[in-house]
Amino acid sequence: MRAKIFNKTFFYTWIIISVLMFSMSYLWHGLVLNDFLKIQYPFNIFISLAVVVYMSIGAVMASVFSIMEVEQSHVLKSMCLGLAIGFLVYSIVMLFGISYRTDIDFTYVAIDFTWQIFEQGVGGIVLGLVYKQVKILEERWAQ
């Protein structure tokens, strides 16, 4: 089981999707919404924790996908996994009251919820694409 999860495919997909999802989050919250101006603690601590969180989300997604033993529809199944993880992450964030804003209204929640699911959904799509390509390369190298 351990060899099935922690292989080249896992590590490539983990790093790529983690960097992608972190970058999307940084662009959305930092440049589009200017949410970083509302952070109550040092920016370097926030970014360090955000990196750890996104590396963890990517590791969970890559691990679950590796365990699933997907033979067909890599992209569709990984996108569904990403959407589910996005829903779970946002639910946890809302449960603990972690937000950039203190005046939360329905519009803000709906937009942020949609963005989180979109972000992890894109991460899932890339997960499926990278996973499939690395598997193809591994099979070619094994011959």
mmCIF file of N, CA and C in Angstrom, residues 1 4-18 21 54-70 78 81-82 85 120 123-124 126-128 130-131 135:
data_model
loop_
_atom_site.group_PDB
_atom_site.id
_atom_site.type_symbol
_atom_site.label_atom_id
_atom_site.label_comp_id
_atom_site.label_asym_id
_atom_site.label_seq_id
_atom_site.Cartn_x
_atom_site.Cartn_y
_atom_site.Cartn_z
ATOM 1 N N MET A 1 0.824 -1.197 0.000
ATOM 2 C CA MET A 1 0.000 0.000 0.000
ATOM 3 C C MET A 1 0.866 1.258 0.000
ATOM 4 N N LYS A 4 2.360 2.031 -3.255
ATOM 5 C CA LYS A 4 1.363 2.480 -4.221
ATOM 6 C C LYS A 4 1.090 3.975 -4.069
ATOM 7 N N ILE A 5 1.180 4.479 -2.856
ATOM 8 C CA ILE A 5 0.886 5.890 -2.626
ATOM 9 C C ILE A 5 2.127 6.749 -2.829
ATOM 10 N N PHE A 6 3.204 6.418 -2.178
ATOM 11 C CA PHE A 6 4.383 7.275 -2.193
ATOM 12 C C PHE A 6 5.346 6.876 -3.309
ATOM 13 N N ASN A 7 4.949 7.191 -4.526
ATOM 14 C CA ASN A 7 5.783 6.923 -5.693
ATOM 15 C C ASN A 7 5.969 8.228 -6.474
ATOM 16 N N LYS A 8 6.627 8.144 -7.620
ATOM 17 C CA LYS A 8 6.886 9.342 -8.417
ATOM 18 C C LYS A 8 5.597 10.045 -8.816
ATOM 19 N N THR A 9 4.605 9.274 -9.180
ATOM 20 C CA THR A 9 3.334 9.860 -9.610
ATOM 21 C C THR A 9 2.735 10.690 -8.484
ATOM 22 N N PHE A 10 2.751 10.154 -7.273
ATOM 23 C CA PHE A 10 2.229 10.890 -6.115
ATOM 24 C C PHE A 10 2.975 12.196 -5.923
ATOM 25 N N PHE A 11 4.303 12.141 -5.912
ATOM 26 C CA PHE A 11 5.079 13.337 -5.615
ATOM 27 C C PHE A 11 4.940 14.399 -6.698
ATOM 28 N N TYR A 12 4.950 14.006 -7.969
ATOM 29 C CA TYR A 12 4.764 14.977 -9.054
ATOM 30 C C TYR A 12 3.406 15.655 -8.953
ATOM 31 N N THR A 13 2.361 14.845 -8.791
ATOM 32 C CA THR A 13 1.022 15.429 -8.729
ATOM 33 C C THR A 13 0.850 16.277 -7.470
ATOM 34 N N TRP A 14 1.372 15.817 -6.349
ATOM 35 C CA TRP A 14 1.254 16.553 -5.092
ATOM 36 C C TRP A 14 1.853 17.951 -5.212
ATOM 37 N N ILE A 15 3.092 18.035 -5.676
ATOM 38 C CA ILE A 15 3.779 19.324 -5.758
ATOM 39 C C ILE A 15 3.095 20.237 -6.772
ATOM 40 N N ILE A 16 2.769 19.708 -7.934
ATOM 41 C CA ILE A 16 2.172 20.541 -8.988
ATOM 42 C C ILE A 16 0.821 21.094 -8.557
ATOM 43 N N ILE A 17 -0.060 20.248 -8.022
ATOM 44 C CA ILE A 17 -1.385 20.764 -7.659
ATOM 45 C C ILE A 17 -1.325 21.672 -6.439
ATOM 46 N N SER A 18 -0.415 21.410 -5.515
ATOM 47 C CA SER A 18 -0.290 22.281 -4.341
ATOM 48 C C SER A 18 0.151 23.681 -4.755
ATOM 49 N N MET A 21 -2.844 25.376 -6.696
ATOM 50 C CA MET A 21 -3.944 25.835 -5.845
ATOM 51 C C MET A 21 -3.506 27.002 -4.957
ATOM 52 N N TYR A 54 -1.916 24.430 1.924
ATOM 53 C CA TYR A 54 -2.073 23.997 0.535
ATOM 54 C C TYR A 54 -1.227 22.760 0.210
ATOM 55 N N MET A 55 -0.080 22.626 0.845
ATOM 56 C CA MET A 55 0.698 21.397 0.667
ATOM 57 C C MET A 55 -0.068 20.217 1.267
ATOM 58 N N SER A 56 -0.757 20.446 2.368
ATOM 59 C CA SER A 56 -1.563 19.390 3.001
ATOM 60 C C SER A 56 -2.765 19.023 2.136
ATOM 61 N N ILE A 57 -3.458 20.016 1.605
ATOM 62 C CA ILE A 57 -4.597 19.748 0.729
ATOM 63 C C ILE A 57 -4.139 18.956 -0.494
ATOM 64 N N GLY A 58 -3.028 19.365 -1.086
ATOM 65 C CA GLY A 58 -2.493 18.648 -2.246
ATOM 66 C C GLY A 58 -2.096 17.218 -1.908
ATOM 67 N N ALA A 59 -1.508 17.029 -0.728
ATOM 68 C CA ALA A 59 -1.109 15.680 -0.313
ATOM 69 C C ALA A 59 -2.324 14.785 -0.115
ATOM 70 N N VAL A 60 -3.376 15.332 0.477
ATOM 71 C CA VAL A 60 -4.600 14.548 0.683
ATOM 72 C C VAL A 60 -5.200 14.175 -0.668
ATOM 73 N N MET A 61 -5.290 15.147 -1.567
ATOM 74 C CA MET A 61 -5.870 14.863 -2.885
ATOM 75 C C MET A 61 -5.054 13.812 -3.643
ATOM 76 N N ALA A 62 -3.740 13.968 -3.660
ATOM 77 C CA ALA A 62 -2.883 13.019 -4.378
ATOM 78 C C ALA A 62 -2.926 11.637 -3.728
ATOM 79 N N SER A 63 -2.981 11.585 -2.406
ATOM 80 C CA SER A 63 -3.050 10.299 -1.695
ATOM 81 C C SER A 63 -4.354 9.573 -1.989
ATOM 82 N N VAL A 64 -5.460 10.282 -1.859
ATOM 83 C CA VAL A 64 -6.764 9.665 -2.103
ATOM 84 C C VAL A 64 -6.851 9.182 -3.545
ATOM 85 N N PHE A 65 -6.379 10.000 -4.469
ATOM 86 C CA PHE A 65 -6.438 9.601 -5.875
ATOM 87 C C PHE A 65 -5.551 8.392 -6.148
ATOM 88 N N SER A 66 -4.395 8.316 -5.504
ATOM 89 C CA SER A 66 -3.511 7.159 -5.665
ATOM 90 C C SER A 66 -4.150 5.892 -5.123
ATOM 91 N N ILE A 67 -4.842 6.010 -4.019
ATOM 92 C CA ILE A 67 -5.503 4.856 -3.403
ATOM 93 C C ILE A 67 -6.671 4.366 -4.244
ATOM 94 N N MET A 68 -7.328 5.282 -4.950
ATOM 95 C CA MET A 68 -8.523 4.945 -5.720
ATOM 96 C C MET A 68 -8.252 3.970 -6.872
ATOM 97 N N GLU A 69 -7.012 3.825 -7.306
ATOM 98 C CA GLU A 69 -6.648 2.941 -8.420
ATOM 99 C C GLU A 69 -7.506 3.214 -9.656
ATOM 100 N N VAL A 70 -7.500 4.439 -10.097
ATOM 101 C CA VAL A 70 -8.300 4.849 -11.244
ATOM 102 C C VAL A 70 -7.668 4.321 -12.534
ATOM 103 N N SER A 78 -10.805 12.793 -10.842
ATOM 104 C CA SER A 78 -9.973 13.684 -10.031
ATOM 105 C C SER A 78 -10.649 15.044 -9.846
ATOM 106 N N LEU A 81 -13.103 14.569 -7.114
ATOM 107 C CA LEU A 81 -12.362 14.551 -5.852
ATOM 108 C C LEU A 81 -12.018 15.972 -5.427
ATOM 109 N N GLY A 82 -11.538 16.779 -6.359
ATOM 110 C CA GLY A 82 -11.206 18.174 -6.056
ATOM 111 C C GLY A 82 -12.415 18.969 -5.591
ATOM 112 N N ILE A 85 -13.187 17.889 -2.044
ATOM 113 C CA ILE A 85 -12.197 18.444 -1.111
ATOM 114 C C ILE A 85 -12.445 19.941 -0.926
ATOM 115 N N GLN A 120 -10.163 24.035 -5.909
ATOM 116 C CA GLN A 120 -9.812 22.637 -5.715
ATOM 117 C C GLN A 120 -10.261 21.785 -6.908
ATOM 118 N N GLY A 123 -7.543 22.128 -9.325
ATOM 119 C CA GLY A 123 -6.462 21.287 -8.799
ATOM 120 C C GLY A 123 -6.717 19.823 -9.106
ATOM 121 N N GLY A 124 -7.974 19.394 -8.985
ATOM 122 C CA GLY A 124 -8.345 18.016 -9.305
ATOM 123 C C GLY A 124 -8.166 17.698 -10.777
ATOM 124 N N VAL A 126 -6.086 19.136 -12.886
ATOM 125 C CA VAL A 126 -4.643 19.051 -13.133
ATOM 126 C C VAL A 126 -4.073 17.775 -12.529
ATOM 127 N N LEU A 127 -4.574 17.379 -11.372
ATOM 128 C CA LEU A 127 -4.171 16.116 -10.757
ATOM 129 C C LEU A 127 -4.395 14.960 -11.726
ATOM 130 N N GLY A 128 -5.582 14.881 -12.312
ATOM 131 C CA GLY A 128 -5.890 13.804 -13.248
ATOM 132 C C GLY A 128 -5.008 13.838 -14.486
ATOM 133 N N VAL A 130 -1.947 15.297 -14.847
ATOM 134 C CA VAL A 130 -0.549 14.990 -14.502
ATOM 135 C C VAL A 130 -0.409 13.513 -14.152
ATOM 136 N N TYR A 131 -1.339 12.995 -13.386
ATOM 137 C CA TYR A 131 -1.303 11.589 -12.995
ATOM 138 C C TYR A 131 -1.263 10.687 -14.228
ATOM 139 N N LYS A 135 1.966 8.409 -15.389
ATOM 140 C CA LYS A 135 1.763 6.962 -15.535
ATOM 141 C C LYS A 135 2.210 6.496 -16.922
#
